[in-house]
PDB file of C-alpha atoms and ligand atoms in Angstrom:
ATOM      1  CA  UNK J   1      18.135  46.769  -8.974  1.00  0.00           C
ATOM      2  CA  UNK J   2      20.670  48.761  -7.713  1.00  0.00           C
ATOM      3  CA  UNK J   3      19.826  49.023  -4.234  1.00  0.00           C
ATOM      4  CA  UNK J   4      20.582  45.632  -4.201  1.00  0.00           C
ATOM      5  CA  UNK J   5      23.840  46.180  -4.928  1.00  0.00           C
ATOM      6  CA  UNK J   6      26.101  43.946  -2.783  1.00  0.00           C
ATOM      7  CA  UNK J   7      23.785  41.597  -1.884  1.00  0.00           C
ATOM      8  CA  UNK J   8      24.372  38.858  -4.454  1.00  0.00           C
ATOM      9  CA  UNK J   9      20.850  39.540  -5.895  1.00  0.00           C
ATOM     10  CA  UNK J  10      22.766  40.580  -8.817  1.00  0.00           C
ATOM     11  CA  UNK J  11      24.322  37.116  -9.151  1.00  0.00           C
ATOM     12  CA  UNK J  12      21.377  35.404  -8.623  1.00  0.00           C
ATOM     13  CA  UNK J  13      19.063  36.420 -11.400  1.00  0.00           C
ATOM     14  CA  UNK J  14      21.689  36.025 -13.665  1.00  0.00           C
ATOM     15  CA  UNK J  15      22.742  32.842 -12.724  1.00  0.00           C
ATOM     16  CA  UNK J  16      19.014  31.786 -13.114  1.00  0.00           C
ATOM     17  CA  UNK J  17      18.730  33.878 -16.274  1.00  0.00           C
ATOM     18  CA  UNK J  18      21.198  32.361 -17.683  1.00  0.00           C
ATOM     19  CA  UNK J  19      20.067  28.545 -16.824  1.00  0.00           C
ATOM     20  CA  UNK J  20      23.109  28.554 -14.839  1.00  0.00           C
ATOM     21  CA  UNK J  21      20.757  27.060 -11.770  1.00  0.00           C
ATOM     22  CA  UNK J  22      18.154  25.618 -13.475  1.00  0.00           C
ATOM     23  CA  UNK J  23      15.278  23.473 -13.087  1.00  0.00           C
ATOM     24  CA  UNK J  24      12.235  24.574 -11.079  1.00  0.00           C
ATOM     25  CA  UNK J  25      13.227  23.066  -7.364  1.00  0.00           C
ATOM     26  CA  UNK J  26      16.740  24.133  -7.718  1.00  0.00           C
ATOM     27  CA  UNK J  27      15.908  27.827  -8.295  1.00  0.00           C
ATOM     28  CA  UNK J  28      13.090  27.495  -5.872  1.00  0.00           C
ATOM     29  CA  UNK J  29      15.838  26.879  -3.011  1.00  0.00           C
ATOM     30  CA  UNK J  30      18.435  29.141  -4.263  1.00  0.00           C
ATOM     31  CA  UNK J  31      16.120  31.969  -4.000  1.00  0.00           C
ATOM     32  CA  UNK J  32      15.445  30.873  -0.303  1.00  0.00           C
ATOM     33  CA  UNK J  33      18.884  30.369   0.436  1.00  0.00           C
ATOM     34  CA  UNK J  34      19.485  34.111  -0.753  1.00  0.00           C
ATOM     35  CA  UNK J  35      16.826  35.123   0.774  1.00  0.00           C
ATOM     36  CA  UNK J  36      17.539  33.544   4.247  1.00  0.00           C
ATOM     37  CA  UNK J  37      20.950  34.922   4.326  1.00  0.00           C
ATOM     38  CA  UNK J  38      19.275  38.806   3.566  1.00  0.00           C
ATOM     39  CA  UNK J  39      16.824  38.932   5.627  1.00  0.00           C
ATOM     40  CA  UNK J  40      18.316  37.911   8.560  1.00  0.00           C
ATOM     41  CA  UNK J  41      20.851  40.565   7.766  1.00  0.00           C
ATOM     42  CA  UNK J  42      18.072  43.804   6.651  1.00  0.00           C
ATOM     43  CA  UNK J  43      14.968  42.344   7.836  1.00  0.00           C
ATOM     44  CA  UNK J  44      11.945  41.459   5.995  1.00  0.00           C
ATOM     45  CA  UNK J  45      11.191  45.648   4.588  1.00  0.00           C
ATOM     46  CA  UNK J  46      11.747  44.764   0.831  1.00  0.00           C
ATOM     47  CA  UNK J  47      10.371  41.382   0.998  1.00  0.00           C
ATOM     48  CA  UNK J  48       7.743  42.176  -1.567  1.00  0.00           C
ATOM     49  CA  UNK J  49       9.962  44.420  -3.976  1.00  0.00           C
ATOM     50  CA  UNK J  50      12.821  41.676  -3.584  1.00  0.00           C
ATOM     51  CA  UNK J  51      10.669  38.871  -4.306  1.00  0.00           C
ATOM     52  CA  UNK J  52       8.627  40.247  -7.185  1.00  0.00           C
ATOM     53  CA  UNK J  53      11.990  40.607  -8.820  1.00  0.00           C
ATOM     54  CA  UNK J  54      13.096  37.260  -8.256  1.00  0.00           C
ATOM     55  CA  UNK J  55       9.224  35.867  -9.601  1.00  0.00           C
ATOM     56  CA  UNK J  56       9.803  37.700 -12.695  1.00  0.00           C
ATOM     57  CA  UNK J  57      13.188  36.271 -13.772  1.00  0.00           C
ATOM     58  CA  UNK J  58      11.537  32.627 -14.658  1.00  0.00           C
ATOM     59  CA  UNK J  59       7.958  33.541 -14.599  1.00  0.00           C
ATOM     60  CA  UNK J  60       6.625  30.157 -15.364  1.00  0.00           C
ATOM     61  CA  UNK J  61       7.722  27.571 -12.784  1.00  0.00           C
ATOM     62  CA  UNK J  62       5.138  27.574  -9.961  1.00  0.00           C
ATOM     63  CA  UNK J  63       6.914  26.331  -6.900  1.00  0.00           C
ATOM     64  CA  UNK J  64       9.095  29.398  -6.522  1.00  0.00           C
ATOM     65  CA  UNK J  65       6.177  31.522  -6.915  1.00  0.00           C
ATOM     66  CA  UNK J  66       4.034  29.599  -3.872  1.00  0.00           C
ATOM     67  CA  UNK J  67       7.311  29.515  -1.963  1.00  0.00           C
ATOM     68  CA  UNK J  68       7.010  33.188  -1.518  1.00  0.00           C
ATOM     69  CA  UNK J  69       3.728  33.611  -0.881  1.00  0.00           C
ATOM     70  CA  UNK J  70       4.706  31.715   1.989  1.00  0.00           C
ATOM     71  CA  UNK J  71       7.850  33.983   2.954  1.00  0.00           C
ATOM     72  CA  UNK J  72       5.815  37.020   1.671  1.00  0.00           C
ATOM     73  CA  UNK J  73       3.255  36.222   4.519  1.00  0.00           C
ATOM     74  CA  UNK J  74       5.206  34.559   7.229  1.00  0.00           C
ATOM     75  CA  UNK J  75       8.154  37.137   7.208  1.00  0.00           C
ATOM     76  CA  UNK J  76      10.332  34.964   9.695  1.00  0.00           C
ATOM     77  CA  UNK J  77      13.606  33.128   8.987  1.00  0.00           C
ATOM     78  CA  UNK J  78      12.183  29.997  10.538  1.00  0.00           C
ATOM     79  CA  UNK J  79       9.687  29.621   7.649  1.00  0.00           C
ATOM     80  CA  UNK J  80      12.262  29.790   5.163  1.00  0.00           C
ATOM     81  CA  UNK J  81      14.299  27.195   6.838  1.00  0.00           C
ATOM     82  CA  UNK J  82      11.178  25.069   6.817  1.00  0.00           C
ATOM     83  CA  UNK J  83      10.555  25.551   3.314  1.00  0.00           C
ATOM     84  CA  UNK J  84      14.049  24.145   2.669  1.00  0.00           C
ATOM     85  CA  UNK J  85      14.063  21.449   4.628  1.00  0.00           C
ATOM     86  CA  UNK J  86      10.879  20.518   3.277  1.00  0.00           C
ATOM     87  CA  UNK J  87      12.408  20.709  -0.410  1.00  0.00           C
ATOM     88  CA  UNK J  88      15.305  19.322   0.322  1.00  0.00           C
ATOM     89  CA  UNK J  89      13.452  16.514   1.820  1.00  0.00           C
ATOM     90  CA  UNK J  90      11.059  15.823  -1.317  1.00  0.00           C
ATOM     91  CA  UNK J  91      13.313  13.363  -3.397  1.00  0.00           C
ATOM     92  CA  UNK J  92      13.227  10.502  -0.609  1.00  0.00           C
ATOM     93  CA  UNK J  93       9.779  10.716  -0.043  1.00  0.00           C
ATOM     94  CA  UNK J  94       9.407  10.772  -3.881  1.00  0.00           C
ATOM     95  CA  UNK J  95      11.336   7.448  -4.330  1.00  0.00           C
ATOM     96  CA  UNK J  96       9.486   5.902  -1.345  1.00  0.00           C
ATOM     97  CA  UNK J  97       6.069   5.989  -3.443  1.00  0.00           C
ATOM     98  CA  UNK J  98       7.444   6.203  -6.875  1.00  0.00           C
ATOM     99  CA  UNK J  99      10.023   3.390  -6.700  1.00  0.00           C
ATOM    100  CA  UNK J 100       8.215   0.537  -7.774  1.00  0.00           C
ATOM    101  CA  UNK J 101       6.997   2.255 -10.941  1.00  0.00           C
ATOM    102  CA  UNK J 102      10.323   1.631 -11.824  1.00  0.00           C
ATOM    103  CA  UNK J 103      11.255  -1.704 -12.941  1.00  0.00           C
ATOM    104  CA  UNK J 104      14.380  -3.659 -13.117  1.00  0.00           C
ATOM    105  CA  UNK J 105      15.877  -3.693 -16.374  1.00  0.00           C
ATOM    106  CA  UNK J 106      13.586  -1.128 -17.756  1.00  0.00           C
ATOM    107  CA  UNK J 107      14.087   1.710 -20.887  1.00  0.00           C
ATOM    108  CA  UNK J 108      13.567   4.870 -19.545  1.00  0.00           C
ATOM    109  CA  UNK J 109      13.185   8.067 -21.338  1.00  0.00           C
ATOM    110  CA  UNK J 110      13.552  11.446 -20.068  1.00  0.00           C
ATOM    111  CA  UNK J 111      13.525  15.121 -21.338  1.00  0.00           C
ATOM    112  CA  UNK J 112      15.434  17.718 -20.122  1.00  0.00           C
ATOM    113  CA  UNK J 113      17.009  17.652 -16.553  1.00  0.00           C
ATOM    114  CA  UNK J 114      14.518  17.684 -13.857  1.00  0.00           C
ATOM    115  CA  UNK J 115      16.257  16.878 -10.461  1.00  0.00           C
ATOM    116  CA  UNK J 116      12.861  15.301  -9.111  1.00  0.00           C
ATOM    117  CA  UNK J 117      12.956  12.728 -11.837  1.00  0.00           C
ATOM    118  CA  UNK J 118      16.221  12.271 -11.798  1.00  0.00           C
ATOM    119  CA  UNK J 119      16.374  11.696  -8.376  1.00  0.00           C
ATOM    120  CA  UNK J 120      13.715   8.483  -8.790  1.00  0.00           C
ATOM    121  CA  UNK J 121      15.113   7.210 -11.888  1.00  0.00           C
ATOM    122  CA  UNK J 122      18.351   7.110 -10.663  1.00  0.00           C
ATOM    123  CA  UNK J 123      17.379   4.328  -8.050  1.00  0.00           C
ATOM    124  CA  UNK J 124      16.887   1.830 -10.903  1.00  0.00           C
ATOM    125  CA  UNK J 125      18.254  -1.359 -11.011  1.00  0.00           C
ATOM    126  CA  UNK J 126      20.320  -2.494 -14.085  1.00  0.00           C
ATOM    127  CA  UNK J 127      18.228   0.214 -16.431  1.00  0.00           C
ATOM    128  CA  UNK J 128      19.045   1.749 -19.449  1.00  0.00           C
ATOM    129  CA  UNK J 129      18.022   5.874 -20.023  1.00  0.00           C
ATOM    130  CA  UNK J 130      17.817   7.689 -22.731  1.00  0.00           C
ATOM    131  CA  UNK J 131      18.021  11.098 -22.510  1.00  0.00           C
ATOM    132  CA  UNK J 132      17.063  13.850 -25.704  1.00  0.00           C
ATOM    133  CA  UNK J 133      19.130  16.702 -25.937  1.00  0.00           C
ATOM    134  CA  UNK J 134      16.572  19.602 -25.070  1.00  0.00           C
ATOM    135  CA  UNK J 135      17.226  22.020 -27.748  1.00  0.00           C
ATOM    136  CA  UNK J 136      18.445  24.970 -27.526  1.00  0.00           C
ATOM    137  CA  UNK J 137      20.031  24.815 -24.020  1.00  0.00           C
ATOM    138  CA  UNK J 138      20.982  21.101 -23.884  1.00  0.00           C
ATOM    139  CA  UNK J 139      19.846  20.531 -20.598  1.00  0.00           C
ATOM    140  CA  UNK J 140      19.698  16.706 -21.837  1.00  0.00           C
ATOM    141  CA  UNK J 141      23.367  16.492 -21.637  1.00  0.00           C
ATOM    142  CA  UNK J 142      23.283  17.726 -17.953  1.00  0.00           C
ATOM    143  CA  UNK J 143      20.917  14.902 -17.282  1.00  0.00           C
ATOM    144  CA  UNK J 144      22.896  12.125 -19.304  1.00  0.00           C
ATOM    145  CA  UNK J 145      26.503  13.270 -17.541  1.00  0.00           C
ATOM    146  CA  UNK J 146      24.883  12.846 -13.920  1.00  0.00           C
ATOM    147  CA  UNK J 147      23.479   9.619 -15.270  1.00  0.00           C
ATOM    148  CA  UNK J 148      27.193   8.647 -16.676  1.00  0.00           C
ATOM    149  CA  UNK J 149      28.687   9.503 -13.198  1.00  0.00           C
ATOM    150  CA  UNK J 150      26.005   7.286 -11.382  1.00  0.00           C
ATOM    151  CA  UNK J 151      27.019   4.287 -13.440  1.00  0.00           C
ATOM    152  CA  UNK J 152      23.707   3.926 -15.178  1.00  0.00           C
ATOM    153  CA  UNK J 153      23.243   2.855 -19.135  1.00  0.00           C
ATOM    154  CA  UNK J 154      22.858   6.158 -20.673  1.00  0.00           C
ATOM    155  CA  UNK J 155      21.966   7.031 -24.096  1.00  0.00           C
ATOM    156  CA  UNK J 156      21.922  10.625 -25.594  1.00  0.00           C
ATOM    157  CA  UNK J 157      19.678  11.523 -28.198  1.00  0.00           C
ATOM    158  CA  UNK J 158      18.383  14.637 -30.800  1.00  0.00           C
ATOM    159  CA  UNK J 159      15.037  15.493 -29.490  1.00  0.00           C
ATOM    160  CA  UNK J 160      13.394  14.726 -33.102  1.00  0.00           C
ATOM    161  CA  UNK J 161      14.467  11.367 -32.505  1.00  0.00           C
ATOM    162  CA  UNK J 162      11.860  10.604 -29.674  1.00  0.00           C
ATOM    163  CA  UNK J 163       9.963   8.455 -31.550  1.00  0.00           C
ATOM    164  CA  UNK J 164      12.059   6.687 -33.728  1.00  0.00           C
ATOM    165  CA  UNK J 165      13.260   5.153 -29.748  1.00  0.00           C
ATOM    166  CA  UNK J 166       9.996   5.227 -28.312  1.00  0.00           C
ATOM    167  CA  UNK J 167       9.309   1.406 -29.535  1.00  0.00           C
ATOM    168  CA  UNK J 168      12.767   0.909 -27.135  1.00  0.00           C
ATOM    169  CA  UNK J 169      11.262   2.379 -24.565  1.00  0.00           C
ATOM    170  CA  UNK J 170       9.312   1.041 -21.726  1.00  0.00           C
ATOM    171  CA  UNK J 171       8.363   4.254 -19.379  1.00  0.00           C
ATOM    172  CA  UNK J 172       8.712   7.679 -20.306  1.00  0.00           C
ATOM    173  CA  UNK J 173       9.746  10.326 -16.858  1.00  0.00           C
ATOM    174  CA  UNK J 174       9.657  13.715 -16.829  1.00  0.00           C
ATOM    175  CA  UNK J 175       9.811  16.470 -14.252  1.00  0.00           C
ATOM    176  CA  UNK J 176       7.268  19.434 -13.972  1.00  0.00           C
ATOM    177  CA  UNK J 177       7.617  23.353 -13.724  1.00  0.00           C
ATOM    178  CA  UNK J 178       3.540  23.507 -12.933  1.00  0.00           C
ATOM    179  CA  UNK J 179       0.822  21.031 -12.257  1.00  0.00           C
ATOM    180  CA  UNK J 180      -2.523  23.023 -13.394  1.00  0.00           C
ATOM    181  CA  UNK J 181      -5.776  22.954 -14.686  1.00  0.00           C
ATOM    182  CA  UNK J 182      -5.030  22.427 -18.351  1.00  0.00           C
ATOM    183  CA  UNK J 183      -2.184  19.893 -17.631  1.00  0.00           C
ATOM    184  CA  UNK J 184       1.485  19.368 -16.832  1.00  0.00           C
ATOM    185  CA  UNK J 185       3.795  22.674 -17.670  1.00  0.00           C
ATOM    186  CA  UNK J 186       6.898  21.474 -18.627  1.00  0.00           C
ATOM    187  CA  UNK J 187       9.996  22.439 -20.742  1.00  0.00           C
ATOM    188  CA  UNK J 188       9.183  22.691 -24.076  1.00  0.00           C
ATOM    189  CA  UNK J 189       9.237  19.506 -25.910  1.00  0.00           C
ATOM    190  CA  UNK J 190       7.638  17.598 -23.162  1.00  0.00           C
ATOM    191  CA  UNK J 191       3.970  17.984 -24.687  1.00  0.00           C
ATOM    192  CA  UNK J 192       5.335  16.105 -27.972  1.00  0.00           C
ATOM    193  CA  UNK J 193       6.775  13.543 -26.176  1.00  0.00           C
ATOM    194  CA  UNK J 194       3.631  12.886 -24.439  1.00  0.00           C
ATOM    195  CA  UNK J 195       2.162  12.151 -27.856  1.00  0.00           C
ATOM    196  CA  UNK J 196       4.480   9.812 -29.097  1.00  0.00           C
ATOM    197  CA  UNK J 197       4.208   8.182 -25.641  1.00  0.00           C
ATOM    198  CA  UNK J 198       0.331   7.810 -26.023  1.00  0.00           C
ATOM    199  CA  UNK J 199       0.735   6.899 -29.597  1.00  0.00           C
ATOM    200  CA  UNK J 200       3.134   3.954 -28.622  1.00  0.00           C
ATOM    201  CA  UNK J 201       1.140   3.034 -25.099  1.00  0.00           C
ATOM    202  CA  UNK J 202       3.820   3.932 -23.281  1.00  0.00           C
ATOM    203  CA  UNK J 203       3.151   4.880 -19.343  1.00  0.00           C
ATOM    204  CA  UNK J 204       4.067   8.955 -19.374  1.00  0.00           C
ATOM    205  CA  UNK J 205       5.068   9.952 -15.653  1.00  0.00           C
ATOM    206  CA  UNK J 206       5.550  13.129 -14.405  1.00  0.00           C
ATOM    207  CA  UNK J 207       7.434  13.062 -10.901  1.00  0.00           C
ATOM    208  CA  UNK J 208       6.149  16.575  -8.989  1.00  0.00           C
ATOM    209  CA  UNK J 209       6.212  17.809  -5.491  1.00  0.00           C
ATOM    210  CA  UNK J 210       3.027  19.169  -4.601  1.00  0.00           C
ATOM    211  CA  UNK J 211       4.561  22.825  -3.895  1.00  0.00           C
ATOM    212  CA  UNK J 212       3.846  22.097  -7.743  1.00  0.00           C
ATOM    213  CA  UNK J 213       0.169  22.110  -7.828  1.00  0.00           C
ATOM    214  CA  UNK J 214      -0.543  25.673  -9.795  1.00  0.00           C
ATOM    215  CA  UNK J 215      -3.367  27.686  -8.072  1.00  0.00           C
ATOM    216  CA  UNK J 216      -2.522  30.701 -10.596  1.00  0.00           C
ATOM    217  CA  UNK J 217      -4.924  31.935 -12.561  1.00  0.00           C
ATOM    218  CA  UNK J 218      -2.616  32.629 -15.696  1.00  0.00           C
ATOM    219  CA  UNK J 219       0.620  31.638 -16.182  1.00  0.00           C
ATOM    220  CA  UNK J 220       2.829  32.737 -18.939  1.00  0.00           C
ATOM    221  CA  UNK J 221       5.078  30.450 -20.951  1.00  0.00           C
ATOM    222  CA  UNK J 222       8.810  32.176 -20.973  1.00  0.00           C
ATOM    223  CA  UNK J 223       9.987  33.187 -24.191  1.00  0.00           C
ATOM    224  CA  UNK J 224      13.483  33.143 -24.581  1.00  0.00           C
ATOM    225  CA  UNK J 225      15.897  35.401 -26.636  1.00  0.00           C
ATOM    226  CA  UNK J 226      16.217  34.282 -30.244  1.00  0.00           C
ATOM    227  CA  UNK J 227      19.997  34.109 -29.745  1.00  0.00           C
ATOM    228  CA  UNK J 228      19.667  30.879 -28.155  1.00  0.00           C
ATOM    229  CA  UNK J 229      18.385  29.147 -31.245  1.00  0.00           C
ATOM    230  CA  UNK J 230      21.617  27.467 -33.624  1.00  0.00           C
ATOM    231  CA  UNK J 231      20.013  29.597 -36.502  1.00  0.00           C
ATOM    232  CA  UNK J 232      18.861  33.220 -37.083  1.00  0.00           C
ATOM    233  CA  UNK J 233      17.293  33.164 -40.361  1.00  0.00           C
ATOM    234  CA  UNK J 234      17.159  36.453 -42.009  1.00  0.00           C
ATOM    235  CA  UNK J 235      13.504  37.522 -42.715  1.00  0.00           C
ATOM    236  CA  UNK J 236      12.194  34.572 -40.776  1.00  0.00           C
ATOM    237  CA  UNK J 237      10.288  35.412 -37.246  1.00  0.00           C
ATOM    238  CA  UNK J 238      12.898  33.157 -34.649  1.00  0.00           C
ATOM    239  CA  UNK J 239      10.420  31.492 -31.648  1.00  0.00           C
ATOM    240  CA  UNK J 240      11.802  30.674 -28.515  1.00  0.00           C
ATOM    241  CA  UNK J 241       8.950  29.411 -26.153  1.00  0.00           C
ATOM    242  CA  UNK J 242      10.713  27.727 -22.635  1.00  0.00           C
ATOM    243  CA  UNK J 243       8.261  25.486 -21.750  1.00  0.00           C
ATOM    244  CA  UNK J 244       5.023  23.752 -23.077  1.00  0.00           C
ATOM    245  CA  UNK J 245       1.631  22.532 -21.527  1.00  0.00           C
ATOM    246  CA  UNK J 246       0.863  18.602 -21.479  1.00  0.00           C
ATOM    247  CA  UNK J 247      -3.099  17.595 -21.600  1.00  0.00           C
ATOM    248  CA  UNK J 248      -3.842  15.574 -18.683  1.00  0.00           C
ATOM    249  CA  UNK J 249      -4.755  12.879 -20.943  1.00  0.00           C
ATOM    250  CA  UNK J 250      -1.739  12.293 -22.028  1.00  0.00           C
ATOM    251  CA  UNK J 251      -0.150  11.385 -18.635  1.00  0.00           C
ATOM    252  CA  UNK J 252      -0.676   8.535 -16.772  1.00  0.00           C
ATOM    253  CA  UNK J 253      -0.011   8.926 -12.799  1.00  0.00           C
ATOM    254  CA  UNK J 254       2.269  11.803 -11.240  1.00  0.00           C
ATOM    255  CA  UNK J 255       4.659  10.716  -8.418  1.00  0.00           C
ATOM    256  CA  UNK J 256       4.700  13.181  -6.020  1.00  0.00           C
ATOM    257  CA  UNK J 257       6.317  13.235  -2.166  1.00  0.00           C
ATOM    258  CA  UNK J 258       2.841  12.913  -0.811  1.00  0.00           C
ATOM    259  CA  UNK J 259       1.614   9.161  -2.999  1.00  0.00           C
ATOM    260  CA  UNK J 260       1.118   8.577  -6.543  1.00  0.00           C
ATOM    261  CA  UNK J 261      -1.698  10.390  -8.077  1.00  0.00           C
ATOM    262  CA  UNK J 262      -4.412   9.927 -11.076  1.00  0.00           C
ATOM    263  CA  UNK J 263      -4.483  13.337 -13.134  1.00  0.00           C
ATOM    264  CA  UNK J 264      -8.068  13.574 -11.735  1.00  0.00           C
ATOM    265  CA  UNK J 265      -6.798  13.691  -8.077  1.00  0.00           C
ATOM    266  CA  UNK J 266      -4.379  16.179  -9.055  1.00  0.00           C
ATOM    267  CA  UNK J 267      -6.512  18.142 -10.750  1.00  0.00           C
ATOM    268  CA  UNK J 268      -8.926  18.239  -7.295  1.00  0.00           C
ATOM    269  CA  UNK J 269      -5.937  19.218  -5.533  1.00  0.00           C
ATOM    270  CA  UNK J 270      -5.924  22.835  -7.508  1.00  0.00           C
ATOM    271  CA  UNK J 271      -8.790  23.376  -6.894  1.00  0.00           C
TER     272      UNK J 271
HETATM  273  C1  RUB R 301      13.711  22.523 -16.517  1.00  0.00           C
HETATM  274  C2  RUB R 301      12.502  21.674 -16.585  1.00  0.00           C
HETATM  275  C3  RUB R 301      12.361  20.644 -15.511  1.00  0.00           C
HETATM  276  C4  RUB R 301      11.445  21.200 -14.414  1.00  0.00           C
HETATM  277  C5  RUB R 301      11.475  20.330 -13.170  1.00  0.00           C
HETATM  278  O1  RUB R 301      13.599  23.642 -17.348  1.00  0.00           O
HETATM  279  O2  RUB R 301      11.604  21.852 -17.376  1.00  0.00           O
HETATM  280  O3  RUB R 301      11.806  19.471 -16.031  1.00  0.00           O
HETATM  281  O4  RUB R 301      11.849  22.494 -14.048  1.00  0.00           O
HETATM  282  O5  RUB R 301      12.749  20.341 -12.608  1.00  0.00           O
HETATM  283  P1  RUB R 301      14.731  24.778 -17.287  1.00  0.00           P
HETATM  284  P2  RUB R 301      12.963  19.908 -11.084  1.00  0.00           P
HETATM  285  O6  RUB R 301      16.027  24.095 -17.572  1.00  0.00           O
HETATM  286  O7  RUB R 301      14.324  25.738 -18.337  1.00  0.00           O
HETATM  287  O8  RUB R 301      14.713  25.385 -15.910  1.00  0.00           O
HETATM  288  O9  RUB R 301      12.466  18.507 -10.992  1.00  0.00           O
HETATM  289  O10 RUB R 301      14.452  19.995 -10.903  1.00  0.00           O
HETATM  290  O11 RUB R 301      12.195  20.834 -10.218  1.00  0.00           O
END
């Protein structure tokens, strides 16, 4: 990477690395802010090389990935700046459709911080959210401090208490890193939820834009380094998977900027 030295490509993959921008939209834009600012300054000649290295930093999330297939093919500014706009434009059109699913009053859990679902639930009238923690990074506590500055009833919990609350719970939200074939690709922990969700009848939304929908043939989960786990146990193999896969049969609609959606339409829309 060091031709990119000076760019602030440098900065960028760590910060994503790192989780320091996180969340699948976020690093989506950040990579076309970069990019916007570099390529109006050397052109569009390393698009591919510059690109593949950003893809391969988070390889799972699926709207960065169709973002630049769309830069990698377009090669102007003005397509970037229309892929931002139309990102940063997502969340309204989100709550538009998605707003009545959320009732007045309501328990809502979450999982992890996803700024899509975030962005609807944080509409609610008078409800109460309960966030898990999202081992190992704790990106729980991200989404229960923006929560706690936007006034809203916020509870924090361990992620191993999910269902222990669930019977408190009237709607379960989550964000989405993918929207495939097999189901909703999520950070890991989401798939369990789901079950506890079914197993309780609890609605199980996933709030997506559809730069979501995954036309990939494979994707791969992330594994992260073992450091981030509290424990290293000597002699025992550490496991760090990022995110996990949710069977569509587990979720119940999927709020997206263009309408709310049955898993079936969803899945025709990858196809
Ligand atoms: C974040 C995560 C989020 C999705 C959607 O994982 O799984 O639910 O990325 O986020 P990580 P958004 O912290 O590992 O990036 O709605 O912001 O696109």
């Amino acid at each position: 990477m060091k031709i990119y030295k000076n760019t602030g490509l440098n900065n960028l993959v760590k910060d994503i690395k790192s989780m320091k921008i996180q969340g699948a939209k976020q690093i989506a834009l950040e990579s076309l802010k970069f990019l916007r600012g570099f390529c109006k300054k050397d052109g569009f000649s390393s698009i591919k090389k510059i690109t593949k290295e950003l893809e391969e930093v988070r390889p799972t999330a699926v709207v960065l990935h169709n973002v630049l297939e769309i830069v990698r093919k377009e090669k102007n500014i003005e397509s970037i700046d229309k892929l931002i706009y139309k990102l940063s434009k997502t969340n309204e059109k989100i709550y538009f459709y998605g707003s009545k699913l959320i009732k007045k009053n309501s328990v809502i859990m979450t999982h992890c911080h996803s700024g899509e679902a975030l962005s609807l639930i944080k509409k609610g009238k008078n409800i109460t959210v309960i966030a898990t923690e999202t081992e190992p990074k704790m990106q729980g506590v991200i989404t229960a401090k923006e929560l706690v500055k936007s006034k809203i009833k916020t509870v924090i919990v361990v992620d191993s208490a999910e269902a222990f609350f669930m019977k408190d719970t009237d709607i379960v939200v989550v964000g989405a890193d993918a929207l495939r074939k097999e189901g909703v690709v999520n950070k890991i922990g989401t798939l369990s939820l789901a079950i506890i969700s079914k197993q309780y009848r609890k609605p199980f939304y996933v709030v997506a834009d559809t730069l979501k929908l995954d036309k990939r043939k494979n994707i791969i989960i992330e594994e992260r380094p073992e450091k981030e786990l509290r424990y290293i146990v000597k002699g025992a193999v550490s496991k760090n998977p990022a995110f996990d896969i949710t069977p569509w049969k587990y979720v119940t609609n999927i709020i997206t900027e263009k309408g709310v959606f049955t898993p079936t339409k969803i899945k025709s829309m990858i196809k």
